[in-house]
Coordinates of C-alpha atoms in Angstrom, one line a residue:
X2 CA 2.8 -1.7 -35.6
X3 CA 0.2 0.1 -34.4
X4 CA -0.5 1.6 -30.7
X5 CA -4.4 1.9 -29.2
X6 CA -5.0 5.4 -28.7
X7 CA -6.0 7.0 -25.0
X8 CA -4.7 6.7 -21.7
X9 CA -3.1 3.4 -20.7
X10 CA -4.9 0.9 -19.3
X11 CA -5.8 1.1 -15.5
X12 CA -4.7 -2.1 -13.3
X13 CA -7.5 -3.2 -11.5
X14 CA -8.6 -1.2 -8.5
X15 CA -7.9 -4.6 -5.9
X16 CA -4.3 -4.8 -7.1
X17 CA -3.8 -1.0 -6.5
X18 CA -5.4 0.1 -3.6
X19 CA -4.8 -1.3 -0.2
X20 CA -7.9 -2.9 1.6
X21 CA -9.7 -0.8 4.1
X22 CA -8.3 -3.3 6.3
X23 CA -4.8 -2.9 5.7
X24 CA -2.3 -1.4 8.0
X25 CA -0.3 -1.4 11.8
X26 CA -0.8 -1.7 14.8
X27 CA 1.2 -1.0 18.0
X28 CA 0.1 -0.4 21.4
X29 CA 2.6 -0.8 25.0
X30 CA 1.3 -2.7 28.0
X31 CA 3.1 -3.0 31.4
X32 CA 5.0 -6.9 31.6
X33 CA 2.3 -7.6 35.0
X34 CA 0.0 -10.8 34.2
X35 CA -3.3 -8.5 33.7
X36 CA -1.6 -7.1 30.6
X37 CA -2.0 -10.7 29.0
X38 CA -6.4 -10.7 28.6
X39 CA -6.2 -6.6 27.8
X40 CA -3.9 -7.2 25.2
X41 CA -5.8 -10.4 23.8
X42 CA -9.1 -8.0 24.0
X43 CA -7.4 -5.2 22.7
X44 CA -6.3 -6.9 19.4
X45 CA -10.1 -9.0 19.2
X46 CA -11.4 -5.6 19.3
X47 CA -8.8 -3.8 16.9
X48 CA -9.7 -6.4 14.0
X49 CA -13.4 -6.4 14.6
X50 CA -13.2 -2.2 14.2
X51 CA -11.2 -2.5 10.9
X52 CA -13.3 -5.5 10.2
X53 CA -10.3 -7.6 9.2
X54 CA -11.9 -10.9 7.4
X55 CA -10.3 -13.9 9.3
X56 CA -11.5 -16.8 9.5
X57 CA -13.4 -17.9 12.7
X58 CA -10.4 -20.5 13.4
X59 CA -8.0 -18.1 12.3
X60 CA -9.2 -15.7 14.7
X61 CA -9.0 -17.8 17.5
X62 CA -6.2 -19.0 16.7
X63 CA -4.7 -15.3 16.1
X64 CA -6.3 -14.5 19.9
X65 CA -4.9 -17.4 21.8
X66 CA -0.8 -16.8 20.2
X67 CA -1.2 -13.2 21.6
X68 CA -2.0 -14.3 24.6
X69 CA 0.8 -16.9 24.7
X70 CA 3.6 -14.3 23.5
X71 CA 2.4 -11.9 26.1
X72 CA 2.4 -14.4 29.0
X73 CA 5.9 -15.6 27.8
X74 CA 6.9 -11.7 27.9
X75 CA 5.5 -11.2 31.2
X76 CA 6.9 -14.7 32.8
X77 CA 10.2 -13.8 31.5
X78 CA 10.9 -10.7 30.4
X79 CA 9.6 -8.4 32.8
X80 CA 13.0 -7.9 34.5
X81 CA 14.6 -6.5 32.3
X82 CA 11.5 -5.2 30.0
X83 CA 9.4 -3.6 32.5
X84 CA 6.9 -2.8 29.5
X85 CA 6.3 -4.9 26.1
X86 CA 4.9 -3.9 22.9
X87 CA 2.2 -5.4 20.5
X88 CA 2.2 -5.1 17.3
X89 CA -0.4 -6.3 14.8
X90 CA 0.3 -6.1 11.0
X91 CA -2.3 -6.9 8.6
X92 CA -2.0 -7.6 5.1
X93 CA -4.5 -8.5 1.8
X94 CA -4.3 -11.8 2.7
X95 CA -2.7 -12.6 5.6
X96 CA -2.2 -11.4 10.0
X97 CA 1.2 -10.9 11.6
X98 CA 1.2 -10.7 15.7
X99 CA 4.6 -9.9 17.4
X100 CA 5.5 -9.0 21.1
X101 CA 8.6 -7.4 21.5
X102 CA 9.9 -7.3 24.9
X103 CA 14.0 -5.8 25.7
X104 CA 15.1 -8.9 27.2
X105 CA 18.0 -10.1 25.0
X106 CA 17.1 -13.7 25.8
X107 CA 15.7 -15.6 22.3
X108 CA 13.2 -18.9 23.7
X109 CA 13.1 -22.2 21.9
X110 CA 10.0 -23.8 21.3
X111 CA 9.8 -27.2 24.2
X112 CA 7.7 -30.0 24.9
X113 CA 6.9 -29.8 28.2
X114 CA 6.9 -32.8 30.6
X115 CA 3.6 -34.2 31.0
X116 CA 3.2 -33.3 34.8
X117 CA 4.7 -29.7 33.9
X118 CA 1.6 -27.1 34.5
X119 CA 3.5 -24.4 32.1
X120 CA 6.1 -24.5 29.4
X121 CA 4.2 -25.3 26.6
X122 CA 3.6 -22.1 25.3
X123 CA 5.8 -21.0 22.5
X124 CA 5.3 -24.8 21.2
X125 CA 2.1 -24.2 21.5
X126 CA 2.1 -21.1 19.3
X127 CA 4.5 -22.4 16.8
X128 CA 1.5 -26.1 16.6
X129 CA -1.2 -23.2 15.6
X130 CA 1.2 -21.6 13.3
X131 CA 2.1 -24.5 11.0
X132 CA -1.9 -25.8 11.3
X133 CA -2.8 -22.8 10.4
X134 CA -0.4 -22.8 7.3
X135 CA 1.2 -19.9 8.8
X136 CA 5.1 -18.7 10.1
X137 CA 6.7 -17.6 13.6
X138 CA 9.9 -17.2 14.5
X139 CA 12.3 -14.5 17.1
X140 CA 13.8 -11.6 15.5
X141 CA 16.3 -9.4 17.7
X142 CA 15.5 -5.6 18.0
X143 CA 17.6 -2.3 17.7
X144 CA 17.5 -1.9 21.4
X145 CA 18.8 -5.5 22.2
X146 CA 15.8 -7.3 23.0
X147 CA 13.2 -9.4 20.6
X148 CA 10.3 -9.9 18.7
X149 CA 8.1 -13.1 18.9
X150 CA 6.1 -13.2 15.7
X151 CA 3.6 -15.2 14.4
X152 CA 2.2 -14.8 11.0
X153 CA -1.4 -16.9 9.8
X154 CA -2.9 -16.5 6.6
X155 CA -6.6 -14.7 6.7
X156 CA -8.7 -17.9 5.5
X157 CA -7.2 -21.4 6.5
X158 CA -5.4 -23.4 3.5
X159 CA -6.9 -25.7 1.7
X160 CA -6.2 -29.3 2.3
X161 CA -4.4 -28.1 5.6
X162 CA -5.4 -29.3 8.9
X163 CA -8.2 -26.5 9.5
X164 CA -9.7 -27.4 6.2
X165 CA -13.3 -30.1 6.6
X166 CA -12.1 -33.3 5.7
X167 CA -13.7 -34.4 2.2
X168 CA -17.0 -35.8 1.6
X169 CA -17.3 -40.0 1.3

C-alpha cells in the first residue's frame, strides 16, 4: 500500500477556525426596571458590532427573551440579587441568552389569566423558543441562585413556524 507523499491534508479553514463572530459575553446590571431596555440595547448593539448573522426574526426574537428574563430578574429577584448578570454566547450556528440572578427560586413557565396584566413572561419566552426551533430552560448556579437561558438557532428552521409557508 502506498502513502501520498507531503504534509497531511489540511481540514477546511470553516471547520477549524472559529467565526469572527464567535465568542461570550457578560456584562452586570443593577435588578431596578431601567436595567431591562439597557440590557435589551446593550445585547442589539453587542451583535450588530461583532456582526453576528441572525436572522431578522431571530433577532427580535433574541431582543424581546432578554428583555423578558431581565424583567422576570428584576420583578423577582431583586431581593435577594441586588444585581443580575447577562450573558450572551454565540456559536457557528446558533445564540444562547441567559440572566443569572442569586435568587434560589427556579420559575415555571404559566399561562396567565386573561384579565392578568403580567405573568406571561417566561411562557412567553419558552413560545419564541420552540418557534424559533430553539431551547430554554433554568440551571442553578455555584453561588445558589440561577440561570434563565434561552438558546435560538441563527437562521430560523426550515419548515418551522418562522419559515414562509409554501407556494400554491
Amino acid at each position: 500500500m502506498r502513502t501520498p507523499s507531503g504534509p497531511p491534508a489540511e481540514p477546511p479553514e470553516e471547520l477549524t477556525a472559529a467565526r469572527a463572530y464567535e465568542g461570550v459575553w457578560r456584562f452586570t446590571a443593577p435588578a431596578l426596571e431601567p436595567s431591562v431596555p439597557q440590557a435589551r440595547h446593550a445585547v442589539r448593539d453587542l451583535l450588530a458590532r461583532q456582526c453576528v448573522p441572525a436572522a431578522g426574526e431571530i433577532m427580535d426574537a433574541l431582543l424581546l427573551i432578554v428583555s423578558e428574563l431581565v424583567t422576570n430578574a428584576v420583578q423577582h429577584a431583586a431581593l435577594l440579587s441586588p444585581e443580575i448578570t447577562v450573558e450572551i454566547t454565540v456559536g457557528a450556528d446558533w445564540i444562547r441568552a441567559a440572566v443569572e440572578d442569586d435568587h434560589p427560586y427556579r420559575p415555571k413557565a404559566l399561562e396567565a389569566d386573561e384579565g392578568d396584566v403580567g405573568g406571561r413572561g417566561l411562557w412567553l419566552v419558552k413560545m419564541l423558543t420552540a418557534e424559533a426551533g430553539g431551547k430554554c430552560d433554568v440551571e442553578h448556579t455555584a453561588s445558589g441562585g440561577k440561570a434563565v437561558w434561552a438558546e435560538l438557532p441563527l437562521a430560523p428552521q426550515a419548515g418551522g413556524p418562522t419559515s414562509p409557508p409554501p407556494a400554491r
